[in-house]
Amino acid sequence: MATPSPDGRGLFHSAGTREPKDLMTAPIAIAALSFGLASLNGCDSKGSDTGNTPSLADTDADADADADADADADDAPTTMVFVSTDFEVYSLGTMDLATETLTDGIAALPGDASVQSVGNGLIYNLNRFGFDVLRIYEPGSWSAPAVELSVGDGTANPHDVVECDGELYMSLYGGTVIKVLHPQTGALLGAVDVSEYAEGDDIAEISALFCRSGTVFAVAQQMNPTTWLSEGGTILKVDTASKSVTNAYPVSPNPRPKNHPTDPNQLLLFSGHYGTGDGAITAFDLTTGEESDPIAYDADYGITFSGFAATETHAVIMGTNYDYTATRVLCVDLSTWTMTEGFSIDRYAGAMSHDGQGTAWIGIPTDYTVEPLVQGLQAFDIDSCSPRGSLIESVLPISSMTFY
Amino acid sequence: MIRPIPMLWLSALAVGCNEVPDVSDACQTMCKDATDLYGACLEEWGMEWPEAGFADESAHQESCEVWSWESSELFGAGRVNALCDERGALLHNGECSDYTSIDWNEEL
């Protein structure tokens, strides 16, 4: 039976075969076409914890990052999209930022899921290790993705997406290339070979991607496949025209970059390995390729730095202690980089994201020591370094967030 | 209420099950060119067919042919054959951007 699958590659359907038609052929064909048409309708690219300021597609000439004609500020997001999970079920939900009304369990997601926005008005759902599925959602239309496609065989492990020069770049943590896709249809447009930057195998462990002035910066964590340690990472500068790496800058081991709060020409690099106390925060200059001396050492705080969210003057840094039994949120005065205690959780937590309006949203995991079990979202005001309101409960713990 | 299906309908359906959809010469040629070009592009990008979602090049060719007969049934053979001629001319000795610029899901 011909079974054109709704693979959403923006191509014809690879699962189809030219065999005798049966009763199902016409309906499936129509369904497939409908899917194809749907796919036409259609960055916290650094995950939920990196403090990317969300924005809509910027097509005007002013200096801000939103799509309107004024130059005063970016459009404020209205809605959070989140993934909640018990690590068996992955679920999509939303929260209205004005009313803080949470809508849970809207749709099931394939697995190991994250959500990201890249500034083009669409929501990208990456389903990572073992799943290798990209879904593209039109905000508000959550019942079915506009596009769904495979990006690998289960080992590709898509980590990040960024739109640059009109194309969608997708890092594959377990792959030898960065894929280049059509941002609306997901059609494969090309690839950037990064196998030269592998360490001990042919996989460079490319994680975060950034776009600056039409150039992609890809962060290779370069894990040794035997020890699963990084002896040093590399930031790759990728020319979008030739789809090739033009420069490679060595940086600290296991780099986990964040957008700099005020300077788009810099990244903040969180380095080091989880649970060891060998990490630091440095600044990386995208124009010169130089990494600064450490700004802070995670050993001084007894945690591994992970999440980051910032306004122009203050930031919060999330980190977990070395045996993963407690999580701290530290408040940072960005003028001096002095850190003070802000919030603590007596268990592991890993999800934090800035809504672009001064609030860091922290995914509070389930506390199994009390009944009834609760989990959800805690708002934390970045500038005043204080929690705001009470826990907003969700059915499952929230693991990834983005905003539109 | 369930009504019995007349034997005539069943006979017609049985005939339908044995019908093999045709792929026109124009579309077969276009699909061959599309597969050759896309395969060359994948090689240039350092990728294998599975990384693009196809088992191998014959799976790509077959998928293209499925697209052609499905589209022919939905939009008419004349329209689709003309499109196959047009795309075939573009893809024969074409460049990767010729292939990637085609929206295979567009409504005809």
CSV table of C-alpha atoms in Angstrom, one decimal, chain A:
chain,number,residue,atom,x,y,z
A,1,MET,CA,0.0,0.0,0.0
A,2,ALA,CA,1.3,3.4,-0.8
A,3,THR,CA,1.8,5.2,2.5
A,4,PRO,CA,3.2,8.6,2.0
A,5,SER,CA,4.2,9.6,5.5
A,6,PRO,CA,3.7,13.1,6.7
A,7,ASP,CA,7.4,13.5,7.1
A,8,GLY,CA,7.3,17.2,6.5
A,9,ARG,CA,10.7,17.4,4.9
A,10,GLY,CA,9.1,19.7,2.4
A,11,LEU,CA,9.8,17.0,-0.1
A,12,PHE,CA,7.9,14.1,-1.5
A,13,HIS,CA,7.4,11.2,0.9
A,14,SER,CA,10.1,8.7,1.2
A,15,ALA,CA,7.9,6.1,2.7
A,16,GLY,CA,5.7,5.9,-0.3
A,17,THR,CA,5.9,3.1,-2.7
A,18,ARG,CA,4.4,2.6,-6.2
A,19,GLU,CA,2.3,-0.4,-5.6
A,20,PRO,CA,-1.3,-1.2,-6.4
A,21,LYS,CA,-3.7,1.3,-5.0
A,22,ASP,CA,-6.2,0.2,-2.4
A,23,LEU,CA,-9.1,1.9,-0.6
A,24,MET,CA,-6.8,4.0,1.5
A,25,THR,CA,-4.8,5.6,-1.3
A,26,ALA,CA,-6.9,8.6,-2.1
A,27,PRO,CA,-7.5,9.7,1.5
A,28,ILE,CA,-3.9,9.3,2.3
A,29,ALA,CA,-2.9,11.2,-0.7
A,30,ILE,CA,-5.2,14.0,0.3
A,31,ALA,CA,-3.9,13.9,3.8
A,32,ALA,CA,-0.4,14.0,2.6
A,33,LEU,CA,-1.2,17.0,0.4
A,34,SER,CA,-2.9,18.7,3.2
A,35,PHE,CA,0.2,18.2,5.3
A,36,GLY,CA,2.3,19.6,2.6
A,37,LEU,CA,0.2,22.7,2.4
A,38,ALA,CA,0.2,23.0,6.1
A,39,SER,CA,4.0,22.9,6.0
A,40,LEU,CA,4.0,26.0,3.9
A,41,ASN,CA,2.4,28.0,6.7
A,42,GLY,CA,5.0,27.8,8.2
A,43,CYS,CA,17.0,32.1,19.4
A,44,ASP,CA,16.7,31.2,22.9
A,45,SER,CA,18.4,29.1,20.4
A,46,LYS,CA,20.6,28.4,23.4
A,47,GLY,CA,18.0,26.3,25.1
A,48,SER,CA,15.7,27.4,27.9
A,49,ASP,CA,18.3,28.5,30.3
A,50,THR,CA,20.4,30.9,28.4
A,51,GLY,CA,18.5,34.1,28.8
A,52,ASN,CA,18.0,34.9,25.1
A,53,THR,CA,15.6,37.7,24.8
A,54,PRO,CA,12.7,36.6,22.6
A,55,SER,CA,11.6,38.6,19.7
A,56,LEU,CA,9.6,38.5,16.6
A,57,ALA,CA,11.2,38.5,13.1
A,58,ASP,CA,12.9,41.7,12.6
A,59,THR,CA,12.4,42.9,9.0
A,60,ASP,CA,12.6,46.7,9.5
A,61,ALA,CA,15.5,49.0,9.5
A,62,ASP,CA,15.7,50.1,13.1
A,63,ALA,CA,18.2,49.0,15.6
A,64,ASP,CA,15.9,46.9,17.8
A,65,ALA,CA,15.1,43.2,17.2
A,66,ASP,CA,11.4,43.4,16.8
A,67,ALA,CA,9.3,43.7,13.7
A,68,ASP,CA,7.6,47.0,14.3
A,69,ALA,CA,8.7,50.3,12.9
A,70,ASP,CA,9.7,52.0,16.2
A,71,ALA,CA,13.1,51.8,17.6
A,72,ASP,CA,12.3,51.9,21.2
A,73,ALA,CA,12.3,48.3,22.3
A,74,ASP,CA,11.6,44.8,21.3
A,75,ASP,CA,8.1,43.5,21.3
A,76,ALA,CA,7.3,42.0,24.6
A,77,PRO,CA,6.4,38.3,24.5
A,78,THR,CA,3.0,37.3,25.6
A,79,THR,CA,3.2,33.6,26.0
A,80,MET,CA,5.6,31.0,27.4
A,81,VAL,CA,5.8,27.6,25.6
A,82,PHE,CA,7.2,24.8,27.7
A,83,VAL,CA,8.0,21.2,27.8
A,84,SER,CA,7.1,19.2,31.0
A,85,THR,CA,8.2,15.7,31.6
A,86,ASP,CA,8.7,12.8,34.0
A,87,PHE,CA,11.4,11.6,31.6
A,88,GLU,CA,9.0,9.1,30.2
A,89,VAL,CA,6.2,11.4,28.9
A,90,TYR,CA,7.0,14.7,27.3
A,91,SER,CA,4.3,17.2,27.1
A,92,LEU,CA,3.8,20.6,25.5
A,93,GLY,CA,2.1,23.4,27.4
A,94,THR,CA,1.7,27.2,27.4
A,95,MET,CA,1.4,30.0,29.9
A,96,ASP,CA,-0.1,33.4,29.4
A,97,LEU,CA,2.5,35.8,30.8
A,98,ALA,CA,0.0,38.5,31.6
A,99,THR,CA,-2.4,36.4,33.7
A,100,GLU,CA,0.2,33.7,34.5
A,101,THR,CA,-2.5,31.1,33.5
A,102,LEU,CA,-0.9,27.8,32.7
A,103,THR,CA,-2.4,25.4,30.1
A,104,ASP,CA,-0.9,22.0,30.6
A,105,GLY,CA,-0.7,18.9,28.5
A,106,ILE,CA,-1.7,20.3,25.2
A,107,ALA,CA,0.1,17.8,23.1
A,108,ALA,CA,2.5,14.9,23.6
A,109,LEU,CA,6.0,15.3,22.2
A,110,PRO,CA,8.2,12.5,20.8
A,111,GLY,CA,10.8,12.6,23.6
A,112,ASP,CA,13.9,14.2,25.1
A,113,ALA,CA,12.2,17.4,24.0
A,114,SER,CA,13.1,21.1,24.1
A,115,VAL,CA,11.4,24.1,22.7
A,116,GLN,CA,13.1,27.1,21.1
A,117,SER,CA,12.2,30.2,19.2
A,118,VAL,CA,14.6,31.8,16.7
A,119,GLY,CA,12.9,35.1,16.1
A,120,ASN,CA,10.9,34.2,13.1
A,121,GLY,CA,7.5,33.7,14.8
A,122,LEU,CA,7.7,29.9,14.8
A,123,ILE,CA,8.3,27.5,17.7
A,124,TYR,CA,10.9,24.7,17.1
A,125,ASN,CA,10.6,21.5,19.1
A,126,LEU,CA,13.8,19.5,19.1
A,127,ASN,CA,13.5,15.9,20.2
A,128,ARG,CA,17.0,14.9,20.9
A,129,PHE,CA,19.0,11.7,21.7
A,130,GLY,CA,17.1,8.6,20.6
A,131,PHE,CA,14.4,10.5,18.8
A,132,ASP,CA,15.9,12.9,16.3
A,133,VAL,CA,12.7,14.6,15.4
A,134,LEU,CA,12.1,18.3,14.6
A,135,ARG,CA,8.7,19.7,14.9
A,136,ILE,CA,7.8,23.2,13.8
A,137,TYR,CA,4.7,24.8,15.4
A,138,GLU,CA,2.8,27.9,14.5
A,139,PRO,CA,2.1,29.6,17.8
A,140,GLY,CA,-1.4,28.9,18.9
A,141,SER,CA,-1.8,25.9,16.6
A,142,TRP,CA,-0.6,23.3,19.0
A,143,SER,CA,-2.9,20.4,18.0
A,144,ALA,CA,-0.6,19.4,15.2
A,145,PRO,CA,2.8,20.7,14.1
A,146,ALA,CA,3.0,22.5,10.9
A,147,VAL,CA,6.0,20.4,10.0
A,148,GLU,CA,7.5,17.2,11.5
A,149,LEU,CA,10.6,15.6,10.1
A,150,SER,CA,13.3,13.2,11.0
A,151,VAL,CA,16.7,14.7,11.4
A,152,GLY,CA,18.6,11.4,12.0
A,153,ASP,CA,18.6,7.8,13.0
A,154,GLY,CA,18.4,8.3,16.7
A,155,THR,CA,22.1,9.2,17.2
A,156,ALA,CA,22.1,12.6,15.6
A,157,ASN,CA,20.9,14.3,18.8
A,158,PRO,CA,19.7,17.8,17.6
A,159,HIS,CA,20.8,20.4,20.2
A,160,ASP,CA,20.1,23.8,18.9
A,161,VAL,CA,18.7,25.8,16.0
A,162,VAL,CA,19.4,29.4,14.9
A,163,GLU,CA,18.1,31.3,11.9
A,164,CYS,CA,20.8,33.0,9.9
A,165,ASP,CA,20.8,34.6,6.5
A,166,GLY,CA,17.3,33.3,6.0
A,167,GLU,CA,18.2,29.6,6.7
A,168,LEU,CA,17.8,27.4,9.7
A,169,TYR,CA,21.0,26.0,11.1
A,170,MET,CA,20.7,22.9,13.3
A,171,SER,CA,23.5,21.5,15.4
A,172,LEU,CA,23.7,17.7,15.8
A,173,TYR,CA,25.5,16.8,18.9
A,174,GLY,CA,26.1,13.3,17.6
A,175,GLY,CA,26.6,14.2,13.9
A,176,THR,CA,29.5,15.2,11.7
A,177,VAL,CA,27.6,18.1,10.1
A,178,ILE,CA,25.5,21.1,11.0
A,179,LYS,CA,22.4,20.8,8.9
A,180,VAL,CA,21.0,23.7,7.0
A,181,LEU,CA,17.2,23.6,6.6
A,182,HIS,CA,14.4,25.8,5.2
A,183,PRO,CA,13.1,27.6,8.3
A,184,GLN,CA,9.4,27.0,7.4
A,185,THR,CA,9.3,23.7,5.5
A,186,GLY,CA,12.3,22.0,7.1
A,187,ALA,CA,13.6,21.0,3.6
A,188,LEU,CA,17.3,20.2,3.6
A,189,LEU,CA,19.3,23.0,2.0
A,190,GLY,CA,22.9,22.0,2.7
A,191,ALA,CA,25.3,21.1,5.5
A,192,VAL,CA,28.5,22.4,7.2
A,193,ASP,CA,31.1,19.7,7.6
A,194,VAL,CA,32.5,20.0,11.2
A,195,SER,CA,34.2,16.5,11.4
A,196,GLU,CA,37.6,18.2,11.3
A,197,TYR,CA,37.0,19.6,14.8
A,198,ALA,CA,36.3,16.2,16.4
A,199,GLU,CA,38.4,15.0,19.4
A,200,GLY,CA,39.2,11.3,19.3
A,201,ASP,CA,36.4,10.4,16.9
A,202,ASP,CA,34.7,12.1,14.0
A,203,ILE,CA,32.1,13.9,16.2
A,204,ALA,CA,32.8,17.4,17.4
A,205,GLU,CA,29.8,17.6,19.8
A,206,ILE,CA,28.4,20.9,18.4
A,207,SER,CA,25.9,22.3,20.8
A,208,ALA,CA,25.0,25.9,20.8
A,209,LEU,CA,24.6,28.1,17.7
A,210,PHE,CA,24.6,31.8,17.4
A,211,CYS,CA,24.0,34.2,14.4
A,212,ARG,CA,25.7,37.5,14.3
A,213,SER,CA,25.5,39.7,11.2
A,214,GLY,CA,24.9,36.8,8.8
A,215,THR,CA,27.7,34.7,10.3
A,216,VAL,CA,27.1,31.5,12.3
A,217,PHE,CA,29.1,30.8,15.4
A,218,ALA,CA,29.0,27.1,16.5
A,219,VAL,CA,30.3,25.9,19.8
A,220,ALA,CA,32.1,22.6,19.7
A,221,GLN,CA,32.4,20.9,23.1
A,222,GLN,CA,34.8,18.3,21.7
A,223,MET,CA,34.3,15.5,24.2
A,224,ASN,CA,36.7,12.7,24.2
A,225,PRO,CA,34.6,9.6,23.4
A,226,THR,CA,36.6,7.4,25.8
A,227,THR,CA,36.7,9.6,28.9
A,228,TRP,CA,33.7,11.8,28.0
A,229,LEU,CA,35.7,14.8,29.1
A,230,SER,CA,36.5,17.9,27.1
A,231,GLU,CA,40.1,19.0,27.1
A,232,GLY,CA,39.2,22.1,25.4
A,233,GLY,CA,36.4,23.4,23.2
A,234,THR,CA,36.4,25.4,20.0
A,235,ILE,CA,34.2,28.1,18.6
A,236,LEU,CA,33.7,27.8,14.9
A,237,LYS,CA,33.0,30.7,12.6
A,238,VAL,CA,30.8,29.5,9.7
A,239,ASP,CA,30.4,31.4,6.5
A,240,THR,CA,26.8,31.1,5.5
A,241,ALA,CA,27.4,31.6,1.8
A,242,SER,CA,30.0,28.8,1.4
A,243,LYS,CA,28.6,26.7,4.3
A,244,SER,CA,32.1,26.2,5.5
A,245,VAL,CA,34.2,26.9,8.7
A,246,THR,CA,36.4,29.9,8.1
A,247,ASN,CA,37.9,30.3,11.6
A,248,ALA,CA,38.2,28.1,14.7
A,249,TYR,CA,39.0,29.6,18.1
A,250,PRO,CA,40.1,27.3,21.0
A,251,VAL,CA,38.3,28.0,24.3
A,252,SER,CA,37.9,26.5,27.7
A,253,PRO,CA,36.8,22.9,28.1
A,254,ASN,CA,33.2,21.9,27.7
A,255,PRO,CA,32.0,25.4,26.8
A,256,ARG,CA,28.3,26.2,27.4
A,257,PRO,CA,27.8,29.7,25.9
A,258,LYS,CA,25.2,32.3,26.8
A,259,ASN,CA,24.2,35.5,25.1
A,260,HIS,CA,26.0,38.4,26.7
A,261,PRO,CA,23.5,40.7,28.4
A,262,THR,CA,24.5,43.9,26.8
A,263,ASP,CA,27.1,43.2,24.1
A,264,PRO,CA,26.0,41.2,21.0
A,265,ASN,CA,29.7,40.9,20.0
A,266,GLN,CA,30.5,38.8,23.0
A,267,LEU,CA,29.3,35.6,24.5
A,268,LEU,CA,29.6,34.4,28.1
A,269,LEU,CA,31.2,31.0,28.3
A,270,PHE,CA,30.4,28.7,31.2
A,271,SER,CA,33.1,26.0,31.1
A,272,GLY,CA,34.1,22.9,33.0
A,273,HIS,CA,32.5,19.6,33.8
A,274,TYR,CA,29.4,18.9,35.8
A,275,GLY,CA,30.1,17.8,39.4
A,276,THR,CA,33.8,18.6,39.4
A,277,GLY,CA,34.3,22.2,40.3
A,278,ASP,CA,36.7,22.9,37.4
A,279,GLY,CA,34.6,25.5,35.6
A,280,ALA,CA,34.6,29.2,35.2
A,281,ILE,CA,32.8,32.0,33.4
A,282,THR,CA,34.7,33.9,30.7
A,283,ALA,CA,33.8,36.3,28.0
A,284,PHE,CA,34.4,35.5,24.4
A,285,ASP,CA,34.8,38.2,21.8
A,286,LEU,CA,33.2,37.2,18.6
A,287,THR,CA,35.0,39.8,16.6
A,288,THR,CA,38.6,38.9,17.7
A,289,GLY,CA,38.1,35.3,18.8
A,290,GLU,CA,39.7,36.0,22.1
A,291,GLU,CA,38.6,34.5,25.4
A,292,SER,CA,38.9,36.7,28.6
A,293,ASP,CA,40.4,35.7,31.9
A,294,PRO,CA,37.9,34.0,34.2
A,295,ILE,CA,35.3,36.3,35.6
A,296,ALA,CA,34.1,33.8,38.2
A,297,TYR,CA,35.1,30.3,39.3
A,298,ASP,CA,32.3,27.8,40.0
A,299,ALA,CA,34.5,26.1,42.7
A,300,ASP,CA,34.1,29.4,44.8
A,301,TYR,CA,30.4,28.7,45.0
A,302,GLY,CA,30.5,24.9,45.2
A,303,ILE,CA,28.3,24.4,42.2
A,304,THR,CA,28.5,23.8,38.5
A,305,PHE,CA,27.2,26.9,36.7
A,306,SER,CA,24.4,26.0,34.3
A,307,GLY,CA,21.5,28.4,33.7
A,308,PHE,CA,21.8,32.1,33.0
A,309,ALA,CA,19.2,34.9,32.7
A,310,ALA,CA,19.9,38.6,32.6
A,311,THR,CA,18.6,42.1,32.3
A,312,GLU,CA,21.0,44.9,31.3
A,313,THR,CA,22.2,45.4,34.8
A,314,HIS,CA,21.6,42.2,36.7
A,315,ALA,CA,21.7,38.5,36.1
A,316,VAL,CA,20.8,35.2,37.8
A,317,ILE,CA,23.0,32.2,37.5
A,318,MET,CA,21.7,28.7,38.3
A,319,GLY,CA,24.0,25.9,39.5
A,320,THR,CA,23.8,22.5,41.1
A,321,ASN,CA,26.1,21.2,43.8
A,322,TYR,CA,28.5,18.4,42.9
A,323,ASP,CA,26.3,15.6,44.1
A,324,TYR,CA,23.2,17.0,42.5
A,325,THR,CA,21.2,17.2,45.7
A,326,ALA,CA,20.7,21.0,45.7
A,327,THR,CA,20.4,23.9,43.3
A,328,ARG,CA,21.3,27.5,43.9
A,329,VAL,CA,20.2,30.6,42.1
A,330,LEU,CA,22.8,33.3,42.5
A,331,CYS,CA,22.1,37.0,41.8
A,332,VAL,CA,24.8,39.0,40.0
A,333,ASP,CA,25.4,42.7,39.8
A,334,LEU,CA,26.8,42.9,36.3
A,335,SER,CA,28.7,46.1,37.0
A,336,THR,CA,30.9,44.3,39.5
A,337,TRP,CA,30.1,40.7,39.0
A,338,THR,CA,29.5,40.3,42.7
A,339,MET,CA,27.2,37.4,43.5
A,340,THR,CA,24.7,37.0,46.3
A,341,GLU,CA,22.4,34.2,47.3
A,342,GLY,CA,19.0,34.5,45.6
A,343,PHE,CA,17.1,31.2,45.8
A,344,SER,CA,17.7,27.6,46.6
A,345,ILE,CA,16.1,24.3,45.9
A,346,ASP,CA,16.9,21.2,47.9
A,347,ARG,CA,17.1,19.0,44.8
A,348,TYR,CA,18.4,19.1,41.3
A,349,ALA,CA,16.9,21.7,39.0
A,350,GLY,CA,18.0,22.6,35.5
A,351,ALA,CA,15.5,24.7,33.7
A,352,MET,CA,15.5,28.5,33.9
A,353,SER,CA,14.7,31.0,31.2
A,354,HIS,CA,14.2,34.8,30.9
A,355,ASP,CA,10.9,36.1,29.5
A,356,GLY,CA,12.5,39.3,28.2
A,357,GLN,CA,10.6,41.3,30.8
A,358,GLY,CA,12.8,41.0,33.8
A,359,THR,CA,11.6,37.7,35.1
A,360,ALA,CA,13.5,34.5,35.2
A,361,TRP,CA,11.2,31.5,35.2
A,362,ILE,CA,12.6,28.6,37.2
A,363,GLY,CA,11.3,25.0,36.6
A,364,ILE,CA,10.8,23.6,40.1
A,365,PRO,CA,11.1,19.8,40.0
A,366,THR,CA,8.9,17.5,42.1
A,367,ASP,CA,9.5,17.3,45.8
A,368,TYR,CA,9.0,13.7,46.6
A,369,THR,CA,9.4,14.2,50.3
A,370,VAL,CA,6.0,15.8,50.7
A,371,GLU,CA,2.4,14.9,49.8
A,372,PRO,CA,0.7,15.8,47.6
A,373,LEU,CA,3.5,16.0,45.1
A,374,VAL,CA,3.9,19.4,43.5
A,375,GLN,CA,6.0,20.9,40.8
A,376,GLY,CA,5.8,23.9,38.5
A,377,LEU,CA,7.1,27.3,37.7
A,378,GLN,CA,8.6,29.9,40.1
A,379,ALA,CA,8.9,33.5,38.9
A,380,PHE,CA,12.1,35.3,40.0
A,381,ASP,CA,12.6,39.0,39.6
A,382,ILE,CA,16.1,39.4,38.3
A,383,ASP,CA,16.8,43.0,39.2
A,384,SER,CA,15.5,42.8,42.8
A,385,CYS,CA,16.9,39.3,43.3
A,386,SER,CA,13.7,37.9,44.8
A,387,PRO,CA,11.0,35.3,44.1
A,388,ARG,CA,7.7,36.8,42.8
A,389,GLY,CA,4.4,35.2,43.6
A,390,SER,CA,3.9,31.6,44.6
A,391,LEU,CA,4.6,28.3,42.7
A,392,ILE,CA,2.5,27.9,39.6
A,393,GLU,CA,1.8,24.2,39.5
A,394,SER,CA,2.1,22.0,36.5
A,395,VAL,CA,1.2,18.4,36.0
A,396,LEU,CA,4.8,17.4,35.3
A,397,PRO,CA,8.1,19.1,36.0
A,398,ILE,CA,9.0,21.7,33.4
A,399,SER,CA,12.3,21.1,31.6
A,400,SER,CA,12.4,23.6,28.7
A,401,MET,CA,10.9,27.0,28.0
A,402,THR,CA,10.7,29.6,25.3
A,403,PHE,CA,8.6,32.7,24.6
A,404,TYR,CA,6.8,34.4,21.8
